[in-house]
């Protein structure tokens, strides 16, 4: 069953989302060659603690870290590591904030120093694809409107859309129904109603959409070693249109 959140619940998730967004802004200042993603992970955990929140991913199905840190051909679920970031890397930092029992989820790709034209174009297009999807997160539309808008946009820009990992409903639990794919026909999935809260989190690849998971059971990579980027927001469906609960600009 898809839960529809009350205005009070949406407000609580918005508070979690605003904290998450402010943390991403702090992360962006710290991303540079030489920084490690383990340092970023520790920063995030301390920052959330300071603000009375906890990192929901830590301990989730045995996951050991506050954040996922996915570099270059890592699509998602990379482990934070003590290896320094290198000039030209693309790193996606993804985490879930729990504030007073209500959650928000947002991933952001960052350029480390000077990134290739190729990499920058992938990042820009992936972010645009996220916002194309959000435009369609309206009462009366189907999940498929979001999914299709993202896929059509990505294909026009000659990128593939990852199929093995998708968005989801979110509330007091990280993963709730509905499933939110970023590809496929408009007719798929449930009709969006007032009060539903979902993540939209497209991963776009320069090469094939196929991925594989490493022996560690988490790290997902592109099969061809090509670059992947991801942007994710938590979005509330309302009669006044989509509200981005993890917006960094408001
Ligand atoms: N934040 C992720 C998402 O977008 C979930 C990460 S899996 C975890 O759905 F185990 F690391 F939590
Ligand atoms: Co996430």
mmCIF file of N, CA, C and O in Angstrom, residues 2 138 140-148 166-167 177-193 196 198:
data_model
loop_
_atom_site.group_PDB
_atom_site.id
_atom_site.type_symbol
_atom_site.label_atom_id
_atom_site.label_comp_id
_atom_site.label_asym_id
_atom_site.label_seq_id
_atom_site.Cartn_x
_atom_site.Cartn_y
_atom_site.Cartn_z
ATOM 1 N N UNK A 2 0.523 2.194 -0.825
ATOM 2 C CA UNK A 2 1.269 3.452 -0.857
ATOM 3 C C UNK A 2 0.665 4.400 0.180
ATOM 4 O O UNK A 2 -0.521 4.712 0.111
ATOM 5 N N UNK A 138 3.295 14.885 -10.846
ATOM 6 C CA UNK A 138 2.068 15.662 -10.604
ATOM 7 C C UNK A 138 0.881 14.743 -10.310
ATOM 8 O O UNK A 138 0.790 13.648 -10.882
ATOM 9 N N UNK A 140 -2.358 12.894 -10.651
ATOM 10 C CA UNK A 140 -3.081 12.464 -11.857
ATOM 11 C C UNK A 140 -2.178 11.815 -12.891
ATOM 12 O O UNK A 140 -2.649 11.031 -13.713
ATOM 13 N N UNK A 141 -0.885 12.151 -12.873
ATOM 14 C CA UNK A 141 0.073 11.448 -13.731
ATOM 15 C C UNK A 141 0.353 10.067 -13.161
ATOM 16 O O UNK A 141 0.081 9.809 -11.986
ATOM 17 N N UNK A 142 0.931 9.199 -13.992
ATOM 18 C CA UNK A 142 1.442 7.918 -13.490
ATOM 19 C C UNK A 142 2.942 8.033 -13.232
ATOM 20 O O UNK A 142 3.616 8.933 -13.755
ATOM 21 N N UNK A 143 3.448 7.063 -12.432
ATOM 22 C CA UNK A 143 4.903 6.905 -12.276
ATOM 23 C C UNK A 143 5.555 6.868 -13.660
ATOM 24 O O UNK A 143 6.638 7.408 -13.866
ATOM 25 N N UNK A 144 4.872 6.242 -14.604
ATOM 26 C CA UNK A 144 5.405 6.109 -15.961
ATOM 27 C C UNK A 144 5.687 7.436 -16.652
ATOM 28 O O UNK A 144 6.581 7.508 -17.506
ATOM 29 N N UNK A 145 4.944 8.480 -16.309
ATOM 30 C CA UNK A 145 5.225 9.796 -16.904
ATOM 31 C C UNK A 145 6.624 10.276 -16.510
ATOM 32 O O UNK A 145 7.351 10.851 -17.321
ATOM 33 N N UNK A 146 6.970 10.032 -15.237
ATOM 34 C CA UNK A 146 8.298 10.422 -14.741
ATOM 35 C C UNK A 146 9.362 9.565 -15.437
ATOM 36 O O UNK A 146 10.341 10.081 -15.980
ATOM 37 N N UNK A 147 9.128 8.265 -15.402
ATOM 38 C CA UNK A 147 10.087 7.303 -15.956
ATOM 39 C C UNK A 147 10.364 7.588 -17.431
ATOM 40 O O UNK A 147 11.511 7.652 -17.875
ATOM 41 N N UNK A 148 9.286 7.766 -18.181
ATOM 42 C CA UNK A 148 9.406 7.965 -19.627
ATOM 43 C C UNK A 148 10.089 9.285 -19.964
ATOM 44 O O UNK A 148 10.926 9.344 -20.874
ATOM 45 N N UNK A 166 16.555 1.756 -8.930
ATOM 46 C CA UNK A 166 15.455 2.672 -9.235
ATOM 47 C C UNK A 166 15.057 3.469 -7.994
ATOM 48 O O UNK A 166 15.531 3.194 -6.888
ATOM 49 N N UNK A 167 14.197 4.456 -8.193
ATOM 50 C CA UNK A 167 13.685 5.239 -7.071
ATOM 51 C C UNK A 167 12.595 4.479 -6.321
ATOM 52 O O UNK A 167 12.235 3.355 -6.691
ATOM 53 N N UNK A 177 6.664 1.388 -1.028
ATOM 54 C CA UNK A 177 6.097 1.474 -2.363
ATOM 55 C C UNK A 177 5.753 2.940 -2.666
ATOM 56 O O UNK A 177 5.552 3.691 -1.709
ATOM 57 N N UNK A 178 5.685 3.345 -3.925
ATOM 58 C CA UNK A 178 5.819 2.542 -5.143
ATOM 59 C C UNK A 178 7.275 2.433 -5.604
ATOM 60 O O UNK A 178 8.147 3.139 -5.111
ATOM 61 N N UNK A 179 7.516 1.538 -6.565
ATOM 62 C CA UNK A 179 8.769 1.511 -7.311
ATOM 63 C C UNK A 179 8.774 2.690 -8.273
ATOM 64 O O UNK A 179 7.740 3.030 -8.848
ATOM 65 N N UNK A 180 9.943 3.300 -8.445
ATOM 66 C CA UNK A 180 10.047 4.458 -9.345
ATOM 67 C C UNK A 180 11.176 4.233 -10.354
ATOM 68 O O UNK A 180 12.302 4.714 -10.156
ATOM 69 N N UNK A 181 10.912 3.484 -11.433
ATOM 70 C CA UNK A 181 11.933 3.302 -12.461
ATOM 71 C C UNK A 181 12.165 4.605 -13.230
ATOM 72 O O UNK A 181 11.332 5.512 -13.192
ATOM 73 N N UNK A 182 13.311 4.682 -13.902
ATOM 74 C CA UNK A 182 13.635 5.885 -14.679
ATOM 75 C C UNK A 182 13.620 5.592 -16.176
ATOM 76 O O UNK A 182 14.318 6.227 -16.958
ATOM 77 N N UNK A 183 12.833 4.575 -16.567
ATOM 78 C CA UNK A 183 12.746 4.138 -17.965
ATOM 79 C C UNK A 183 11.409 3.440 -18.150
ATOM 80 O O UNK A 183 10.782 3.032 -17.167
ATOM 81 N N UNK A 184 11.006 3.288 -19.397
ATOM 82 C CA UNK A 184 9.811 2.506 -19.694
ATOM 83 C C UNK A 184 8.621 3.367 -20.077
ATOM 84 O O UNK A 184 8.710 4.590 -20.122
ATOM 85 N N UNK A 185 7.477 2.700 -20.342
ATOM 86 C CA UNK A 185 6.314 3.390 -20.908
ATOM 87 C C UNK A 185 5.573 4.283 -19.906
ATOM 88 O O UNK A 185 5.649 4.067 -18.696
ATOM 89 N N UNK A 186 4.858 5.243 -20.442
ATOM 90 C CA UNK A 186 4.050 6.174 -19.640
ATOM 91 C C UNK A 186 2.969 5.434 -18.857
ATOM 92 O O UNK A 186 2.621 5.823 -17.739
ATOM 93 N N UNK A 187 2.436 4.354 -19.426
ATOM 94 C CA UNK A 187 1.276 3.662 -18.837
ATOM 95 C C UNK A 187 1.610 2.881 -17.574
ATOM 96 O O UNK A 187 0.718 2.355 -16.916
ATOM 97 N N UNK A 188 2.898 2.748 -17.216
ATOM 98 C CA UNK A 188 3.266 1.864 -16.107
ATOM 99 C C UNK A 188 3.042 2.536 -14.742
ATOM 100 O O UNK A 188 3.068 3.758 -14.606
ATOM 101 N N UNK A 189 2.831 1.695 -13.733
ATOM 102 C CA UNK A 189 2.848 2.135 -12.336
ATOM 103 C C UNK A 189 1.578 2.827 -11.908
ATOM 104 O O UNK A 189 0.677 3.088 -12.712
ATOM 105 N N UNK A 190 1.487 3.109 -10.604
ATOM 106 C CA UNK A 190 0.276 3.728 -10.062
ATOM 107 C C UNK A 190 0.121 5.199 -10.446
ATOM 108 O O UNK A 190 1.092 5.853 -10.840
ATOM 109 N N UNK A 191 -1.113 5.676 -10.305
ATOM 110 C CA UNK A 191 -1.405 7.097 -10.510
ATOM 111 C C UNK A 191 -0.966 7.858 -9.259
ATOM 112 O O UNK A 191 -1.175 7.401 -8.135
ATOM 113 N N UNK A 192 -0.335 8.996 -9.458
ATOM 114 C CA UNK A 192 0.171 9.806 -8.337
ATOM 115 C C UNK A 192 -0.968 10.550 -7.661
ATOM 116 O O UNK A 192 -1.839 11.118 -8.328
ATOM 117 N N UNK A 193 -0.937 10.521 -6.324
ATOM 118 C CA UNK A 193 -1.974 11.194 -5.541
ATOM 119 C C UNK A 193 -1.335 12.140 -4.536
ATOM 120 O O UNK A 193 -0.185 11.952 -4.129
ATOM 121 N N UNK A 196 1.692 11.596 -1.624
ATOM 122 C CA UNK A 196 2.717 10.565 -1.863
ATOM 123 C C UNK A 196 4.095 11.235 -1.872
ATOM 124 O O UNK A 196 4.234 12.364 -2.351
ATOM 125 N N UNK A 198 8.123 10.364 -2.956
ATOM 126 C CA UNK A 198 8.972 9.420 -3.687
ATOM 127 C C UNK A 198 10.371 10.002 -3.879
ATOM 128 O O UNK A 198 10.559 11.217 -3.776
#
